[in-house]
Short mmCIF file of N, CA and C and ligand atoms in Angstrom, two decimals:
data_model
loop_
_atom_site.label_atom_id
_atom_site.label_comp_id
_atom_site.label_asym_id
_atom_site.label_seq_id
_atom_site.Cartn_x
_atom_site.Cartn_y
_atom_site.Cartn_z
N UNK A 1 -8.67 -50.12 24.72
CA UNK A 1 -7.80 -48.98 24.57
C UNK A 1 -8.23 -47.86 25.70
N UNK A 2 -7.20 -47.45 26.25
CA UNK A 2 -7.41 -46.44 27.38
C UNK A 2 -7.29 -45.07 26.87
N UNK A 3 -8.46 -44.37 27.01
CA UNK A 3 -8.30 -42.91 26.50
C UNK A 3 -8.64 -42.10 27.78
N UNK A 4 -7.71 -41.30 27.91
CA UNK A 4 -7.82 -40.26 29.00
C UNK A 4 -8.44 -39.00 28.51
N UNK A 5 -9.69 -38.95 29.10
CA UNK A 5 -10.44 -37.76 28.63
C UNK A 5 -10.22 -36.55 29.66
N UNK A 6 -10.50 -35.41 29.13
CA UNK A 6 -10.67 -34.30 30.03
C UNK A 6 -9.22 -33.98 30.69
N UNK A 7 -8.25 -34.21 29.92
CA UNK A 7 -6.97 -33.77 30.49
C UNK A 7 -6.81 -32.26 30.26
N UNK A 8 -6.32 -31.70 31.33
CA UNK A 8 -6.18 -30.32 31.41
C UNK A 8 -5.14 -29.82 30.24
N UNK A 9 -5.73 -29.05 29.41
CA UNK A 9 -4.84 -28.64 28.39
C UNK A 9 -4.24 -27.33 28.70
N UNK A 10 -2.85 -27.29 28.47
CA UNK A 10 -2.17 -26.01 28.82
C UNK A 10 -2.61 -25.10 27.86
N UNK A 11 -2.69 -23.87 28.30
CA UNK A 11 -3.02 -22.65 27.44
C UNK A 11 -1.80 -22.31 26.68
N UNK A 12 -2.04 -22.55 25.45
CA UNK A 12 -0.83 -22.11 24.50
C UNK A 12 -1.23 -20.97 23.76
N UNK A 13 -0.28 -19.96 24.14
CA UNK A 13 -0.64 -18.63 23.34
C UNK A 13 0.13 -18.68 21.95
N UNK A 14 -0.68 -18.71 21.05
CA UNK A 14 -0.12 -18.74 19.73
C UNK A 14 0.34 -17.46 19.16
N UNK A 15 1.60 -17.46 18.72
CA UNK A 15 2.02 -16.27 18.12
C UNK A 15 1.91 -16.30 16.60
N UNK A 16 1.06 -15.52 16.11
CA UNK A 16 0.84 -15.55 14.71
C UNK A 16 1.70 -14.67 13.75
N UNK A 17 2.48 -13.96 14.54
CA UNK A 17 3.52 -13.05 13.78
C UNK A 17 4.47 -13.92 13.12
N UNK A 18 4.41 -13.99 11.89
CA UNK A 18 5.32 -14.83 11.13
C UNK A 18 6.68 -13.96 10.83
N UNK A 19 7.72 -14.72 10.83
CA UNK A 19 8.96 -13.96 10.49
C UNK A 19 9.03 -14.08 8.97
N UNK A 20 9.05 -12.91 8.37
CA UNK A 20 8.96 -12.90 7.09
C UNK A 20 10.33 -12.55 6.54
N UNK A 21 10.82 -13.09 5.39
CA UNK A 21 12.03 -12.63 4.98
C UNK A 21 11.87 -11.14 4.49
N UNK A 22 12.73 -10.29 4.87
CA UNK A 22 12.57 -8.96 4.52
C UNK A 22 12.99 -8.74 3.12
N UNK A 23 13.92 -9.46 2.64
CA UNK A 23 14.32 -9.25 1.17
C UNK A 23 14.06 -10.48 0.42
N UNK A 24 13.45 -10.33 -0.58
CA UNK A 24 13.01 -11.41 -1.34
C UNK A 24 13.62 -11.51 -2.63
N UNK A 25 13.61 -12.60 -3.40
CA UNK A 25 14.19 -12.75 -4.56
C UNK A 25 13.49 -12.12 -5.65
N UNK A 26 14.20 -11.42 -6.65
CA UNK A 26 13.58 -10.63 -7.66
C UNK A 26 13.44 -11.47 -8.93
N UNK A 27 12.10 -11.56 -9.39
CA UNK A 27 11.90 -12.40 -10.66
C UNK A 27 12.51 -11.84 -11.92
N UNK A 28 12.96 -10.69 -11.83
CA UNK A 28 13.52 -9.95 -13.08
C UNK A 28 15.03 -10.29 -13.15
N UNK A 29 15.75 -10.06 -12.04
CA UNK A 29 17.12 -10.13 -12.15
C UNK A 29 17.61 -11.44 -11.29
N UNK A 30 16.73 -11.99 -10.57
CA UNK A 30 17.16 -13.05 -9.81
C UNK A 30 18.02 -12.88 -8.61
N UNK A 31 18.29 -11.69 -8.24
CA UNK A 31 18.84 -11.38 -7.05
C UNK A 31 18.00 -11.20 -5.74
N UNK A 32 18.50 -11.54 -4.69
CA UNK A 32 17.77 -11.35 -3.46
C UNK A 32 17.90 -9.91 -3.03
N UNK A 33 17.11 -9.14 -3.63
CA UNK A 33 17.28 -7.67 -3.45
C UNK A 33 15.86 -7.09 -3.66
N UNK A 34 14.79 -7.84 -3.66
CA UNK A 34 13.41 -7.21 -3.70
C UNK A 34 12.68 -7.05 -2.40
N UNK A 35 12.16 -5.81 -2.33
CA UNK A 35 11.41 -5.57 -1.09
C UNK A 35 9.95 -5.17 -1.52
N UNK A 36 9.07 -5.57 -0.53
CA UNK A 36 7.69 -5.27 -0.89
C UNK A 36 7.22 -4.32 0.31
N UNK A 37 6.96 -3.12 -0.16
CA UNK A 37 6.47 -2.02 0.92
C UNK A 37 5.04 -1.84 0.74
N UNK A 38 4.31 -1.72 1.79
CA UNK A 38 2.85 -1.36 1.70
C UNK A 38 2.78 0.14 1.51
N UNK A 39 2.38 0.60 0.45
CA UNK A 39 2.28 2.01 0.26
C UNK A 39 1.06 2.66 0.67
N UNK A 40 -0.05 1.80 0.63
CA UNK A 40 -1.43 2.38 1.06
C UNK A 40 -2.02 1.18 1.63
N UNK A 41 -3.42 1.47 2.07
CA UNK A 41 -4.18 0.33 2.59
C UNK A 41 -4.46 -0.92 1.62
N UNK A 42 -4.36 -0.60 0.41
CA UNK A 42 -4.59 -1.66 -0.57
C UNK A 42 -3.64 -1.73 -1.69
N UNK A 43 -2.39 -1.26 -1.50
CA UNK A 43 -1.40 -1.14 -2.58
C UNK A 43 -0.01 -1.44 -2.03
N UNK A 44 0.62 -2.24 -2.66
CA UNK A 44 2.15 -2.37 -2.20
C UNK A 44 2.99 -2.00 -3.28
N UNK A 45 4.18 -1.63 -2.98
CA UNK A 45 5.13 -1.16 -4.00
C UNK A 45 6.27 -2.33 -3.87
N UNK A 46 6.49 -3.01 -4.89
CA UNK A 46 7.48 -3.96 -5.10
C UNK A 46 8.71 -3.46 -5.76
N UNK A 47 9.77 -3.42 -5.01
CA UNK A 47 10.98 -2.73 -5.44
C UNK A 47 12.15 -3.57 -5.53
N UNK A 48 13.07 -3.53 -6.45
CA UNK A 48 14.17 -4.24 -6.51
C UNK A 48 15.51 -3.33 -6.39
N UNK A 49 16.38 -3.58 -5.57
CA UNK A 49 17.41 -2.63 -5.35
C UNK A 49 18.52 -2.78 -6.43
N UNK A 50 18.46 -4.00 -7.04
CA UNK A 50 19.56 -4.30 -8.14
C UNK A 50 19.18 -3.79 -9.49
N UNK A 51 18.00 -4.14 -10.03
CA UNK A 51 17.57 -3.96 -11.31
C UNK A 51 16.62 -2.65 -11.35
N UNK A 52 16.36 -2.08 -10.32
CA UNK A 52 15.50 -0.95 -10.18
C UNK A 52 14.01 -1.27 -10.57
N UNK A 53 13.58 -2.36 -10.51
CA UNK A 53 12.30 -2.62 -10.81
C UNK A 53 11.37 -1.97 -9.78
N UNK A 54 10.28 -1.35 -10.28
CA UNK A 54 9.22 -0.80 -9.27
C UNK A 54 7.91 -1.11 -9.92
N UNK A 55 7.11 -1.88 -9.10
CA UNK A 55 5.80 -2.24 -9.63
C UNK A 55 4.92 -2.07 -8.45
N UNK A 56 3.89 -1.24 -8.78
CA UNK A 56 2.65 -1.19 -7.78
C UNK A 56 1.76 -2.22 -8.00
N UNK A 57 1.43 -2.94 -6.82
CA UNK A 57 0.57 -4.16 -6.96
C UNK A 57 -0.51 -4.23 -5.87
N UNK A 58 -1.71 -4.36 -6.26
CA UNK A 58 -2.86 -4.43 -5.34
C UNK A 58 -2.63 -5.41 -4.32
N UNK A 59 -2.78 -4.92 -3.00
CA UNK A 59 -2.52 -5.71 -1.89
C UNK A 59 -3.49 -5.33 -0.77
N UNK A 60 -4.63 -5.99 -0.63
CA UNK A 60 -5.56 -5.74 0.42
C UNK A 60 -4.96 -5.85 1.82
N UNK A 61 -5.35 -4.99 2.67
CA UNK A 61 -4.84 -4.93 3.99
C UNK A 61 -4.64 -6.33 4.69
N UNK A 62 -5.60 -7.16 4.48
CA UNK A 62 -5.72 -8.47 5.24
C UNK A 62 -4.68 -9.52 4.63
N UNK A 63 -4.09 -9.17 3.56
CA UNK A 63 -3.32 -10.26 2.80
C UNK A 63 -1.97 -10.10 3.38
N UNK A 64 -1.41 -11.31 3.55
CA UNK A 64 -0.07 -11.27 4.04
C UNK A 64 1.07 -10.84 2.88
N UNK A 65 2.04 -10.26 3.34
CA UNK A 65 3.02 -9.69 2.30
C UNK A 65 3.46 -10.73 1.42
N UNK A 66 3.76 -11.86 2.02
CA UNK A 66 4.26 -13.09 1.39
C UNK A 66 3.52 -13.73 0.22
N UNK A 67 2.06 -13.55 0.68
CA UNK A 67 1.14 -14.06 -0.29
C UNK A 67 1.01 -13.10 -1.57
N UNK A 68 1.13 -11.84 -1.36
CA UNK A 68 1.04 -10.83 -2.46
C UNK A 68 2.29 -11.09 -3.17
N UNK A 69 3.50 -11.30 -2.61
CA UNK A 69 4.70 -11.44 -3.25
C UNK A 69 4.65 -12.75 -4.22
N UNK A 70 4.15 -13.89 -3.60
CA UNK A 70 4.01 -15.07 -4.44
C UNK A 70 2.95 -14.91 -5.56
N UNK A 71 2.01 -14.21 -5.40
CA UNK A 71 1.12 -14.00 -6.49
C UNK A 71 1.71 -13.12 -7.51
N UNK A 72 2.47 -12.11 -7.15
CA UNK A 72 3.05 -11.35 -7.97
C UNK A 72 4.22 -12.09 -8.94
N UNK A 73 4.85 -12.90 -8.30
CA UNK A 73 5.97 -13.73 -8.92
C UNK A 73 5.25 -14.71 -9.92
N UNK A 74 4.13 -15.16 -9.42
CA UNK A 74 3.49 -16.21 -10.33
C UNK A 74 3.01 -15.49 -11.63
N UNK A 75 2.48 -14.30 -11.49
CA UNK A 75 1.83 -13.57 -12.57
C UNK A 75 3.11 -13.14 -13.50
N UNK A 76 4.15 -12.83 -12.96
CA UNK A 76 5.27 -12.49 -13.76
C UNK A 76 5.66 -13.69 -14.52
N UNK A 77 5.82 -14.86 -13.91
CA UNK A 77 6.13 -16.14 -14.61
C UNK A 77 5.14 -16.52 -15.79
N UNK A 78 3.69 -16.23 -15.50
CA UNK A 78 2.84 -16.49 -16.36
C UNK A 78 2.72 -15.46 -17.63
N UNK A 79 3.41 -14.35 -17.36
CA UNK A 79 3.42 -13.39 -18.36
C UNK A 79 2.31 -12.37 -18.17
N UNK A 80 1.67 -12.42 -17.12
CA UNK A 80 0.57 -11.54 -16.82
C UNK A 80 1.03 -10.18 -16.40
N UNK A 81 2.26 -10.10 -15.88
CA UNK A 81 2.75 -8.87 -15.69
C UNK A 81 4.07 -8.63 -16.39
N UNK A 82 4.17 -7.67 -17.07
CA UNK A 82 5.40 -7.43 -17.66
C UNK A 82 6.33 -6.50 -16.89
N UNK A 83 7.60 -7.06 -16.66
CA UNK A 83 8.55 -6.26 -15.82
C UNK A 83 9.81 -6.18 -16.72
ZN1 ZN B 101 15.65 -7.14 -9.74
#
């Protein structure tokens, strides 16, 4: 087997900025009308434009918005958060 070692690797500049959906689906009314706003360093406000759901949710700065959203939806489904 021929293995070519030491091939010059091209520098790949990775762009970590993910394109997040701006509007998410609401676990309460099911419409794609939910937005997650970072209201402070460690809190996010989850708001739905259709059913007027407003929930403050802990969101440490280093966490991705989408992770916070996923966790929130999960907790709603498990009944840990009443909406
Ligand atoms: Zn809603």
